[in-house]
Amino acid sequence: MPALQLSAGSGYHCFIDNQFPGENMRFSALIVSLAAAAVSTAVMANTPYAIVIHGGAGTINKAALTPAQQQAYETALTEAVNAGYQVLEQGGSSIDAVTQAVLVMEDSPLFNAGKGAVYTYEGGHDLDASIMRGDNLAAGAVAGVTTVKNPVLLARAVMEKSEHVMLSGKGAEEFAKLQGLTLVDNRHFDTQFRYEALIKAKAAMEKAEAKTPHQASVRLSAGWSPAWNMGTVGAVALDKSGNLAAATSTGGMTAKRYGRIGDAPIIGAGNFADNQSCAVSATGHGEFFIRYRVAADICARVKYAGVSAAEAANQVIHQELVKAGGTGGVIVMDNKGNISWPFNTEGMYRAKRTAGQLPEVAIFQDLAKKSQ
Ligand code: ASP
């Protein structure tokens, strides 16, 4: 048997004590591939993997949020960002990382996605979600699903197991069943605080409707609270192989009707990922995010205008959207792992974690807080 001595320094030193040349050659090949694996592990170890998540943007009234509620949000955000981070740390893919992070938030009653989704005008829940890979621009999305426990899993199944990008309503649910995804009664998504928001929202809508009948702009009227839409969730990540991914999931807007679909499941509006530029997940007044194709616009500015992802996101959120009257925010990551999270509202639930660091959680326009 050849004797092999591995030094702890920069390379391998080996002493071959063997009289059979053929075996020596095979052994040399083994050493070369071991060395190549070591180099690629070293490259991977230096790759700046990272994840950033959001749990919705809007009017988050500091005074109205009790310390216990704030703590609950911070805990849930930390749990979600850590779930995604662990995948990345162990060498998993960014698409798995964003899926895991969004799953945690969909299963939490605190966010407007999955359990905790807002109510439609009729008193049910219609869920939208999307997911995208930055390496090959594969994408999947679902809109208006009512019985799929985790819409992000269905969006992912659409991406991976169908020839389509977007499925909706009953057909999407049929596909979910075929894929063996967990189905639940629509009442699974009920929460008391969202129900109270529905009652208030409907009262505000009726008042506005009485004043100016058939106006589509009821949500921009004085009585409307942006808090009623809050809580869409999203995640973007960069893995050790340098691949970006993004996922977004939402219940949409409180009291939405007529089958309204927002930006969250629209690729390029509420979600986008491209290794050549950046990955984005959005939250806010979806109609504006669709019209201003927010996620794709940010990445296009990076790709074609050569601005940084942070600058591009600031331009779109603080200039384009503000001019148009659109409220909300985005989480953005470029292909080097640089993160930005601009929003033009009072707050945005958010958290990030970069390689080897503790998670940072923030809600208002203040500095992020590091946590365990
Ligand atoms: N963007 C979501 C929608 O319009 C709502 C939100 O993020 O608050 O459906």
mmCIF file of C-alpha atoms and ligand atoms in Angstrom:
data_model
loop_
_atom_site.group_PDB
_atom_site.id
_atom_site.type_symbol
_atom_site.label_atom_id
_atom_site.label_comp_id
_atom_site.label_asym_id
_atom_site.label_seq_id
_atom_site.Cartn_x
_atom_site.Cartn_y
_atom_site.Cartn_z
ATOM 1 C CA MET A 1 0.000 0.000 0.000
ATOM 2 C CA PRO A 2 1.319 3.447 -0.786
ATOM 3 C CA ALA A 3 2.062 5.622 2.200
ATOM 4 C CA LEU A 4 0.422 9.004 1.996
ATOM 5 C CA GLN A 5 1.286 11.940 4.129
ATOM 6 C CA LEU A 6 -0.961 14.981 3.945
ATOM 7 C CA SER A 7 0.563 18.176 5.211
ATOM 8 C CA ALA A 8 -1.630 20.753 6.872
ATOM 9 C CA GLY A 9 -0.145 23.534 4.750
ATOM 10 C CA SER A 10 -1.014 24.767 1.295
ATOM 11 C CA GLY A 11 -0.624 21.488 -0.593
ATOM 12 C CA TYR A 12 -0.395 17.750 -0.309
ATOM 13 C CA HIS A 13 2.985 16.039 0.180
ATOM 14 C CA CYS A 14 2.972 12.395 -0.606
ATOM 15 C CA PHE A 15 5.553 9.730 -0.352
ATOM 16 C CA ILE A 16 4.880 6.777 -2.554
ATOM 17 C CA ASP A 17 6.404 3.589 -1.329
ATOM 18 C CA ASN A 18 5.291 1.164 -3.988
ATOM 19 C CA GLN A 19 7.026 -0.917 -6.641
ATOM 20 C CA PHE A 20 4.046 -1.168 -9.063
ATOM 21 C CA PRO A 21 4.040 1.812 -11.534
ATOM 22 C CA GLY A 22 0.425 1.245 -12.753
ATOM 23 C CA GLU A 23 -0.842 1.513 -9.236
ATOM 24 C CA ASN A 24 1.284 4.608 -8.740
ATOM 25 C CA MET A 25 -0.409 6.246 -11.718
ATOM 26 C CA ARG A 26 -3.864 5.446 -10.406
ATOM 27 C CA PHE A 27 -2.772 6.734 -7.045
ATOM 28 C CA SER A 28 -1.445 9.943 -8.638
ATOM 29 C CA ALA A 29 -4.804 10.458 -10.337
ATOM 30 C CA LEU A 30 -6.480 10.050 -6.981
ATOM 31 C CA ILE A 31 -4.177 12.667 -5.484
ATOM 32 C CA VAL A 32 -4.919 15.082 -8.337
ATOM 33 C CA SER A 33 -8.653 14.702 -7.880
ATOM 34 C CA LEU A 34 -8.318 15.044 -4.095
ATOM 35 C CA ALA A 35 -6.379 18.245 -4.656
ATOM 36 C CA ALA A 36 -9.004 19.529 -7.121
ATOM 37 C CA ALA A 37 -11.743 18.762 -4.615
ATOM 38 C CA ALA A 38 -9.779 20.605 -1.937
ATOM 39 C CA VAL A 39 -9.386 23.643 -4.204
ATOM 40 C CA SER A 40 -13.069 23.690 -5.063
ATOM 41 C CA THR A 41 -13.976 23.305 -1.377
ATOM 42 C CA ALA A 42 -11.672 26.227 -0.624
ATOM 43 C CA VAL A 43 -13.381 28.294 -3.363
ATOM 44 C CA MET A 44 -16.796 27.314 -2.000
ATOM 45 C CA ALA A 45 -15.713 28.216 1.512
ATOM 46 C CA ASN A 46 -14.868 31.715 0.286
ATOM 47 C CA THR A 47 -18.077 32.131 -1.691
ATOM 48 C CA PRO A 48 -20.138 34.790 0.039
ATOM 49 C CA TYR A 49 -23.333 32.824 0.548
ATOM 50 C CA ALA A 50 -26.158 34.781 2.130
ATOM 51 C CA ILE A 51 -29.915 35.013 2.610
ATOM 52 C CA VAL A 52 -32.317 37.885 3.167
ATOM 53 C CA ILE A 53 -36.035 37.586 3.913
ATOM 54 C CA HIS A 54 -39.035 39.876 4.367
ATOM 55 C CA GLY A 55 -42.369 39.483 6.093
ATOM 56 C CA GLY A 56 -44.160 42.421 4.474
ATOM 57 C CA ALA A 57 -43.925 46.208 4.305
ATOM 58 C CA GLY A 58 -46.417 48.874 5.266
ATOM 59 C CA THR A 59 -47.605 51.063 8.079
ATOM 60 C CA ILE A 60 -46.221 49.326 11.116
ATOM 61 C CA ASN A 61 -47.195 51.594 13.936
ATOM 62 C CA LYS A 62 -44.404 51.493 16.504
ATOM 63 C CA ALA A 63 -46.798 52.523 19.258
ATOM 64 C CA ALA A 64 -49.397 49.914 18.296
ATOM 65 C CA LEU A 65 -46.885 47.073 18.207
ATOM 66 C CA THR A 66 -46.520 45.814 21.781
ATOM 67 C CA PRO A 67 -43.090 44.594 22.936
ATOM 68 C CA ALA A 68 -44.517 41.049 23.007
ATOM 69 C CA GLN A 69 -45.749 41.341 19.413
ATOM 70 C CA GLN A 70 -42.446 42.803 18.274
ATOM 71 C CA GLN A 71 -40.638 39.945 19.986
ATOM 72 C CA ALA A 72 -42.909 37.398 18.291
ATOM 73 C CA TYR A 73 -42.147 38.864 14.849
ATOM 74 C CA GLU A 74 -38.419 39.005 15.565
ATOM 75 C CA THR A 75 -38.431 35.385 16.717
ATOM 76 C CA ALA A 76 -40.343 34.191 13.646
ATOM 77 C CA LEU A 77 -38.086 36.167 11.285
ATOM 78 C CA THR A 78 -34.988 34.758 12.980
ATOM 79 C CA GLU A 79 -36.355 31.226 12.691
ATOM 80 C CA ALA A 80 -37.103 31.718 8.989
ATOM 81 C CA VAL A 81 -33.750 33.278 8.090
ATOM 82 C CA ASN A 82 -31.907 30.562 10.035
ATOM 83 C CA ALA A 83 -33.848 27.815 8.243
ATOM 84 C CA GLY A 84 -32.620 29.150 4.913
ATOM 85 C CA TYR A 85 -29.135 29.893 6.184
ATOM 86 C CA GLN A 86 -28.627 26.334 7.421
ATOM 87 C CA VAL A 87 -29.325 25.002 3.941
ATOM 88 C CA LEU A 88 -26.692 27.342 2.481
ATOM 89 C CA GLU A 89 -24.138 26.670 5.191
ATOM 90 C CA GLN A 90 -24.368 22.936 4.550
ATOM 91 C CA GLY A 91 -23.715 23.501 0.861
ATOM 92 C CA GLY A 92 -27.365 23.297 -0.211
ATOM 93 C CA SER A 93 -28.841 25.269 -3.089
ATOM 94 C CA SER A 94 -30.290 28.758 -2.951
ATOM 95 C CA ILE A 95 -33.593 27.412 -4.317
ATOM 96 C CA ASP A 96 -33.819 25.053 -1.300
ATOM 97 C CA ALA A 97 -32.819 27.873 1.045
ATOM 98 C CA VAL A 98 -35.540 30.267 -0.126
ATOM 99 C CA THR A 99 -38.092 27.452 -0.069
ATOM 100 C CA GLN A 100 -37.247 26.578 3.555
ATOM 101 C CA ALA A 101 -37.317 30.203 4.711
ATOM 102 C CA VAL A 102 -40.690 30.877 3.059
ATOM 103 C CA LEU A 103 -42.138 27.631 4.454
ATOM 104 C CA VAL A 104 -41.435 28.808 8.008
ATOM 105 C CA MET A 105 -43.251 32.083 7.361
ATOM 106 C CA GLU A 106 -46.162 30.418 5.544
ATOM 107 C CA ASP A 107 -46.669 28.193 8.586
ATOM 108 C CA SER A 108 -46.599 31.145 10.990
ATOM 109 C CA PRO A 109 -49.923 32.891 11.724
ATOM 110 C CA LEU A 110 -48.086 36.230 11.936
ATOM 111 C CA PHE A 111 -47.607 36.698 8.207
ATOM 112 C CA ASN A 112 -49.953 37.257 5.298
ATOM 113 C CA ALA A 113 -48.991 34.031 3.532
ATOM 114 C CA GLY A 114 -50.204 30.484 4.118
ATOM 115 C CA LYS A 115 -51.579 30.322 7.685
ATOM 116 C CA GLY A 116 -52.389 33.946 8.551
ATOM 117 C CA ALA A 117 -53.294 34.982 4.991
ATOM 118 C CA VAL A 118 -55.679 37.930 4.719
ATOM 119 C CA TYR A 119 -59.373 37.404 3.899
ATOM 120 C CA THR A 120 -60.992 37.970 0.541
ATOM 121 C CA TYR A 121 -64.130 40.119 0.322
ATOM 122 C CA GLU A 122 -66.215 36.935 0.515
ATOM 123 C CA GLY A 123 -64.467 35.787 3.703
ATOM 124 C CA GLY A 124 -62.115 33.124 2.308
ATOM 125 C CA HIS A 125 -58.420 33.060 1.474
ATOM 126 C CA ASP A 126 -56.887 33.070 -2.036
ATOM 127 C CA LEU A 127 -53.147 32.497 -2.046
ATOM 128 C CA ASP A 128 -50.452 33.448 -4.576
ATOM 129 C CA ALA A 129 -46.784 32.410 -4.712
ATOM 130 C CA SER A 130 -43.800 32.241 -7.033
ATOM 131 C CA ILE A 131 -40.234 31.000 -7.147
ATOM 132 C CA MET A 132 -37.313 31.495 -9.532
ATOM 133 C CA ARG A 133 -33.760 30.228 -10.070
ATOM 134 C CA GLY A 134 -31.029 32.611 -11.151
ATOM 135 C CA ASP A 135 -28.886 30.044 -12.987
ATOM 136 C CA ASN A 136 -31.314 29.091 -15.753
ATOM 137 C CA LEU A 137 -34.229 31.499 -15.162
ATOM 138 C CA ALA A 138 -36.588 28.584 -14.467
ATOM 139 C CA ALA A 139 -39.674 29.838 -12.658
ATOM 140 C CA GLY A 140 -42.960 28.627 -11.218
ATOM 141 C CA ALA A 141 -46.001 30.491 -9.922
ATOM 142 C CA VAL A 142 -49.512 29.880 -8.633
ATOM 143 C CA ALA A 143 -52.409 32.274 -8.222
ATOM 144 C CA GLY A 144 -55.709 32.090 -6.380
ATOM 145 C CA VAL A 145 -55.219 28.728 -4.689
ATOM 146 C CA THR A 146 -57.435 28.017 -1.704
ATOM 147 C CA THR A 147 -56.529 24.588 -0.316
ATOM 148 C CA VAL A 148 -52.764 24.229 -0.705
ATOM 149 C CA LYS A 149 -51.140 24.442 2.716
ATOM 150 C CA ASN A 150 -47.822 25.759 1.373
ATOM 151 C CA PRO A 151 -48.232 27.620 -1.924
ATOM 152 C CA VAL A 152 -44.442 28.022 -2.283
ATOM 153 C CA LEU A 153 -44.166 24.227 -2.649
ATOM 154 C CA LEU A 154 -46.778 24.291 -5.375
ATOM 155 C CA ALA A 155 -44.958 27.116 -7.193
ATOM 156 C CA ARG A 156 -41.812 25.022 -6.987
ATOM 157 C CA ALA A 157 -43.620 21.940 -8.303
ATOM 158 C CA VAL A 158 -44.912 24.008 -11.227
ATOM 159 C CA MET A 159 -41.316 25.024 -11.958
ATOM 160 C CA GLU A 160 -39.852 21.547 -11.623
ATOM 161 C CA LYS A 161 -42.630 19.168 -12.585
ATOM 162 C CA SER A 162 -44.701 20.958 -15.221
ATOM 163 C CA GLU A 163 -44.056 22.462 -18.615
ATOM 164 C CA HIS A 164 -45.679 25.717 -17.495
ATOM 165 C CA VAL A 165 -44.690 28.735 -15.438
ATOM 166 C CA MET A 166 -48.005 29.778 -13.900
ATOM 167 C CA LEU A 167 -51.095 27.843 -12.843
ATOM 168 C CA SER A 168 -54.217 29.225 -11.226
ATOM 169 C CA GLY A 169 -57.305 28.284 -9.213
ATOM 170 C CA LYS A 170 -58.871 24.844 -9.524
ATOM 171 C CA GLY A 171 -56.354 23.589 -12.099
ATOM 172 C CA ALA A 172 -53.465 24.515 -9.842
ATOM 173 C CA GLU A 173 -55.135 22.618 -7.006
ATOM 174 C CA GLU A 174 -55.632 19.570 -9.189
ATOM 175 C CA PHE A 175 -51.915 19.708 -9.998
ATOM 176 C CA ALA A 176 -51.085 20.052 -6.282
ATOM 177 C CA LYS A 177 -53.074 16.886 -5.587
ATOM 178 C CA LEU A 178 -51.211 15.015 -8.342
ATOM 179 C CA GLN A 179 -47.925 16.148 -6.822
ATOM 180 C CA GLY A 180 -48.966 14.819 -3.418
ATOM 181 C CA LEU A 181 -48.802 18.216 -1.705
ATOM 182 C CA THR A 182 -50.608 18.730 1.588
ATOM 183 C CA LEU A 183 -54.123 20.071 1.058
ATOM 184 C CA VAL A 184 -56.153 21.722 3.812
ATOM 185 C CA ASP A 185 -59.597 23.181 4.258
ATOM 186 C CA ASN A 186 -59.623 26.899 3.472
ATOM 187 C CA ARG A 187 -60.521 27.564 7.141
ATOM 188 C CA HIS A 188 -56.986 26.395 8.047
ATOM 189 C CA PHE A 189 -55.794 29.874 7.033
ATOM 190 C CA ASP A 190 -58.179 31.718 9.434
ATOM 191 C CA THR A 191 -56.869 34.051 12.122
ATOM 192 C CA GLN A 192 -58.852 36.396 14.340
ATOM 193 C CA PHE A 193 -56.768 39.520 13.702
ATOM 194 C CA ARG A 194 -57.069 39.130 9.927
ATOM 195 C CA TYR A 195 -60.826 38.656 10.305
ATOM 196 C CA GLU A 196 -61.097 41.895 12.248
ATOM 197 C CA ALA A 197 -59.107 43.606 9.465
ATOM 198 C CA LEU A 198 -61.628 42.294 6.935
ATOM 199 C CA ILE A 199 -64.572 43.752 8.866
ATOM 200 C CA LYS A 200 -62.864 47.162 9.087
ATOM 201 C CA ALA A 201 -61.733 47.056 5.458
ATOM 202 C CA LYS A 202 -65.238 46.254 4.223
ATOM 203 C CA ALA A 203 -66.684 49.120 6.261
ATOM 204 C CA ALA A 204 -64.074 51.493 4.746
ATOM 205 C CA MET A 205 -64.836 50.163 1.263
ATOM 206 C CA GLU A 206 -68.572 50.669 1.690
ATOM 207 C CA LYS A 207 -68.028 54.244 2.857
ATOM 208 C CA ALA A 208 -65.745 55.038 -0.068
ATOM 209 C CA GLU A 209 -68.080 53.266 -2.499
ATOM 210 C CA ALA A 210 -71.039 55.342 -1.261
ATOM 211 C CA LYS A 211 -69.061 58.522 -1.937
ATOM 212 C CA THR A 212 -67.668 57.598 -5.333
ATOM 213 C CA PRO A 213 -69.429 54.509 -6.705
ATOM 214 C CA HIS A 214 -67.476 51.983 -8.793
ATOM 215 C CA GLN A 215 -64.114 53.576 -8.107
ATOM 216 C CA ALA A 216 -61.231 51.164 -8.376
ATOM 217 C CA SER A 217 -59.153 53.433 -6.153
ATOM 218 C CA VAL A 218 -60.963 52.598 -2.942
ATOM 219 C CA ARG A 219 -57.724 51.328 -1.416
ATOM 220 C CA LEU A 220 -56.135 54.705 -1.906
ATOM 221 C CA SER A 221 -58.998 56.428 -0.067
ATOM 222 C CA ALA A 222 -58.559 58.055 3.320
ATOM 223 C CA GLY A 223 -60.135 55.260 5.357
ATOM 224 C CA TRP A 224 -57.892 52.499 4.047
ATOM 225 C CA SER A 225 -55.146 51.173 6.271
ATOM 226 C CA PRO A 226 -52.110 49.760 4.454
ATOM 227 C CA ALA A 227 -51.684 47.534 7.511
ATOM 228 C CA TRP A 228 -54.569 45.447 6.143
ATOM 229 C CA ASN A 229 -52.384 44.200 3.303
ATOM 230 C CA MET A 230 -49.274 43.612 5.310
ATOM 231 C CA GLY A 231 -47.315 40.454 5.724
ATOM 232 C CA THR A 232 -46.444 39.063 2.302
ATOM 233 C CA VAL A 233 -43.308 36.974 2.718
ATOM 234 C CA GLY A 234 -40.266 36.475 0.547
ATOM 235 C CA ALA A 235 -36.684 35.272 0.505
ATOM 236 C CA VAL A 236 -33.695 35.677 -1.768
ATOM 237 C CA ALA A 237 -30.427 33.782 -1.442
ATOM 238 C CA LEU A 238 -27.014 33.176 -2.951
ATOM 239 C CA ASP A 239 -25.504 29.716 -2.457
ATOM 240 C CA LYS A 240 -21.904 28.489 -2.330
ATOM 241 C CA SER A 241 -22.033 27.653 -6.029
ATOM 242 C CA GLY A 242 -22.846 31.279 -6.842
ATOM 243 C CA ASN A 243 -26.493 30.699 -7.758
ATOM 244 C CA LEU A 244 -29.210 33.174 -6.848
ATOM 245 C CA ALA A 245 -32.870 32.311 -6.160
ATOM 246 C CA ALA A 246 -36.003 34.176 -5.055
ATOM 247 C CA ALA A 247 -39.383 33.158 -3.634
ATOM 248 C CA THR A 248 -42.470 35.169 -2.672
ATOM 249 C CA SER A 249 -45.782 34.101 -1.109
ATOM 250 C CA THR A 250 -48.873 36.057 -0.109
ATOM 251 C CA GLY A 251 -52.546 36.139 0.734
ATOM 252 C CA GLY A 252 -52.711 39.403 -1.251
ATOM 253 C CA MET A 253 -54.871 42.310 -0.127
ATOM 254 C CA THR A 254 -57.563 42.240 2.514
ATOM 255 C CA ALA A 255 -61.046 42.179 0.957
ATOM 256 C CA LYS A 256 -59.751 41.570 -2.542
ATOM 257 C CA ARG A 257 -62.484 40.484 -4.928
ATOM 258 C CA TYR A 258 -63.247 39.559 -8.532
ATOM 259 C CA GLY A 259 -60.299 37.123 -8.518
ATOM 260 C CA ARG A 260 -57.783 39.921 -8.022
ATOM 261 C CA ILE A 261 -54.165 38.775 -8.343
ATOM 262 C CA GLY A 262 -51.268 40.879 -7.103
ATOM 263 C CA ASP A 263 -47.599 41.075 -7.991
ATOM 264 C CA ALA A 264 -46.325 38.201 -5.826
ATOM 265 C CA PRO A 265 -46.916 35.449 -8.413
ATOM 266 C CA ILE A 266 -45.957 37.633 -11.388
ATOM 267 C CA ILE A 267 -42.403 36.862 -12.479
ATOM 268 C CA GLY A 268 -40.619 40.176 -12.930
ATOM 269 C CA ALA A 269 -43.070 42.112 -10.740
ATOM 270 C CA GLY A 270 -42.952 40.620 -7.233
ATOM 271 C CA ASN A 271 -40.187 38.087 -7.807
ATOM 272 C CA PHE A 272 -37.136 37.716 -10.009
ATOM 273 C CA ALA A 273 -33.720 36.013 -10.007
ATOM 274 C CA ASP A 274 -30.927 36.146 -12.569
ATOM 275 C CA ASN A 275 -27.316 35.196 -11.824
ATOM 276 C CA GLN A 276 -26.211 37.896 -14.257
ATOM 277 C CA SER A 277 -27.643 40.646 -12.080
ATOM 278 C CA CYS A 278 -29.602 40.065 -8.881
ATOM 279 C CA ALA A 279 -32.520 38.427 -7.114
ATOM 280 C CA VAL A 280 -35.528 40.325 -5.758
ATOM 281 C CA SER A 281 -38.648 39.648 -3.711
ATOM 282 C CA ALA A 282 -41.183 42.442 -3.282
ATOM 283 C CA THR A 283 -43.963 43.461 -0.936
ATOM 284 C CA GLY A 284 -46.392 46.335 -1.181
ATOM 285 C CA HIS A 285 -49.292 47.642 -3.239
ATOM 286 C CA GLY A 286 -49.211 44.967 -5.911
ATOM 287 C CA GLU A 287 -50.914 46.930 -8.678
ATOM 288 C CA PHE A 288 -47.984 49.370 -8.721
ATOM 289 C CA PHE A 289 -45.418 46.584 -8.563
ATOM 290 C CA ILE A 290 -47.018 44.941 -11.593
ATOM 291 C CA ARG A 291 -47.226 48.159 -13.614
ATOM 292 C CA TYR A 292 -43.673 49.177 -12.770
ATOM 293 C CA ARG A 293 -42.410 45.539 -13.134
ATOM 294 C CA VAL A 294 -40.400 46.306 -10.042
ATOM 295 C CA ALA A 295 -38.280 43.162 -9.591
ATOM 296 C CA ALA A 296 -37.280 42.885 -13.255
ATOM 297 C CA ASP A 297 -36.615 46.625 -13.510
ATOM 298 C CA ILE A 298 -34.166 46.510 -10.591
ATOM 299 C CA CYS A 299 -32.253 43.603 -12.141
ATOM 300 C CA ALA A 300 -32.325 45.206 -15.611
ATOM 301 C CA ARG A 301 -30.742 48.380 -14.223
ATOM 302 C CA VAL A 302 -27.961 46.251 -12.745
ATOM 303 C CA LYS A 303 -27.491 44.273 -15.953
ATOM 304 C CA TYR A 304 -27.743 47.018 -18.553
ATOM 305 C CA ALA A 305 -27.037 50.295 -16.769
ATOM 306 C CA GLY A 306 -24.236 48.898 -14.641
ATOM 307 C CA VAL A 307 -25.492 50.393 -11.379
ATOM 308 C CA SER A 308 -25.168 48.466 -8.119
ATOM 309 C CA ALA A 309 -28.150 46.404 -6.985
ATOM 310 C CA ALA A 310 -28.557 48.697 -3.960
ATOM 311 C CA GLU A 311 -28.608 51.797 -6.159
ATOM 312 C CA ALA A 312 -31.031 50.193 -8.626
ATOM 313 C CA ALA A 313 -33.383 49.171 -5.814
ATOM 314 C CA ASN A 314 -33.254 52.661 -4.294
ATOM 315 C CA GLN A 315 -34.052 54.258 -7.645
ATOM 316 C CA VAL A 316 -37.096 52.049 -8.175
ATOM 317 C CA ILE A 317 -38.476 52.121 -4.625
ATOM 318 C CA HIS A 318 -37.674 55.721 -3.663
ATOM 319 C CA GLN A 319 -38.038 57.444 -7.019
ATOM 320 C CA GLU A 320 -40.192 55.539 -9.533
ATOM 321 C CA LEU A 321 -42.682 54.145 -7.027
ATOM 322 C CA VAL A 322 -42.829 57.237 -4.850
ATOM 323 C CA LYS A 323 -43.594 59.384 -7.926
ATOM 324 C CA ALA A 324 -46.346 56.962 -8.903
ATOM 325 C CA GLY A 325 -47.790 56.780 -5.378
ATOM 326 C CA GLY A 326 -46.905 53.110 -4.887
ATOM 327 C CA THR A 327 -45.958 51.935 -1.421
ATOM 328 C CA GLY A 328 -43.833 48.975 -0.433
ATOM 329 C CA GLY A 329 -40.330 47.587 -0.444
ATOM 330 C CA VAL A 330 -37.995 44.924 -1.753
ATOM 331 C CA ILE A 331 -35.225 42.647 -0.590
ATOM 332 C CA VAL A 332 -32.386 42.416 -3.085
ATOM 333 C CA MET A 333 -29.190 40.404 -3.380
ATOM 334 C CA ASP A 334 -26.597 40.704 -6.119
ATOM 335 C CA ASN A 335 -24.437 37.873 -7.422
ATOM 336 C CA LYS A 336 -21.666 38.721 -4.934
ATOM 337 C CA GLY A 337 -23.996 38.414 -1.960
ATOM 338 C CA ASN A 338 -24.465 42.165 -1.357
ATOM 339 C CA ILE A 339 -27.819 42.803 0.275
ATOM 340 C CA SER A 340 -30.129 45.796 0.260
ATOM 341 C CA TRP A 341 -33.681 46.186 1.548
ATOM 342 C CA PRO A 342 -35.175 49.592 0.693
ATOM 343 C CA PHE A 343 -38.811 50.404 1.476
ATOM 344 C CA ASN A 344 -40.840 53.605 1.298
ATOM 345 C CA THR A 345 -43.218 52.679 4.122
ATOM 346 C CA GLU A 346 -42.879 53.065 7.869
ATOM 347 C CA GLY A 347 -41.509 49.588 8.248
ATOM 348 C CA MET A 348 -40.756 46.271 6.647
ATOM 349 C CA TYR A 349 -40.350 43.043 8.606
ATOM 350 C CA ARG A 350 -36.983 41.721 7.501
ATOM 351 C CA ALA A 351 -33.907 39.682 8.386
ATOM 352 C CA LYS A 352 -30.636 38.717 6.772
ATOM 353 C CA ARG A 353 -27.728 36.439 7.456
ATOM 354 C CA THR A 354 -24.408 36.331 5.651
ATOM 355 C CA ALA A 355 -21.708 33.638 5.754
ATOM 356 C CA GLY A 356 -20.369 33.059 9.243
ATOM 357 C CA GLN A 357 -22.385 35.901 10.780
ATOM 358 C CA LEU A 358 -25.304 36.087 13.186
ATOM 359 C CA PRO A 359 -28.762 36.862 11.791
ATOM 360 C CA GLU A 360 -29.831 40.514 11.755
ATOM 361 C CA VAL A 361 -33.487 41.372 12.225
ATOM 362 C CA ALA A 362 -35.184 44.735 11.681
ATOM 363 C CA ILE A 363 -38.697 46.138 11.433
ATOM 364 C CA PHE A 364 -38.627 49.927 11.315
ATOM 365 C CA GLN A 365 -36.321 52.405 9.559
ATOM 366 C CA ASP A 366 -33.694 51.716 12.177
ATOM 367 C CA LEU A 367 -30.549 49.681 12.150
ATOM 368 C CA ALA A 368 -30.787 45.928 12.096
ATOM 369 C CA LYS A 369 -30.472 44.123 15.387
ATOM 370 C CA LYS A 370 -28.153 41.111 15.671
ATOM 371 C CA SER A 371 -29.627 38.050 17.323
ATOM 372 C CA GLN A 372 -28.651 34.482 18.142
HETATM 373 N N1 ASP B 1 -47.857 42.625 -2.807
HETATM 374 C C1 ASP B 1 -48.978 41.945 -2.234
HETATM 375 C C2 ASP B 1 -50.130 42.028 -3.192
HETATM 376 O O1 ASP B 1 -50.361 43.080 -3.753
HETATM 377 C C3 ASP B 1 -49.419 42.503 -0.925
HETATM 378 C C4 ASP B 1 -48.322 42.931 0.013
HETATM 379 O O2 ASP B 1 -47.163 42.666 -0.218
HETATM 380 O O3 ASP B 1 -48.631 43.564 1.029
HETATM 381 O O4 ASP B 1 -50.821 41.060 -3.342
#
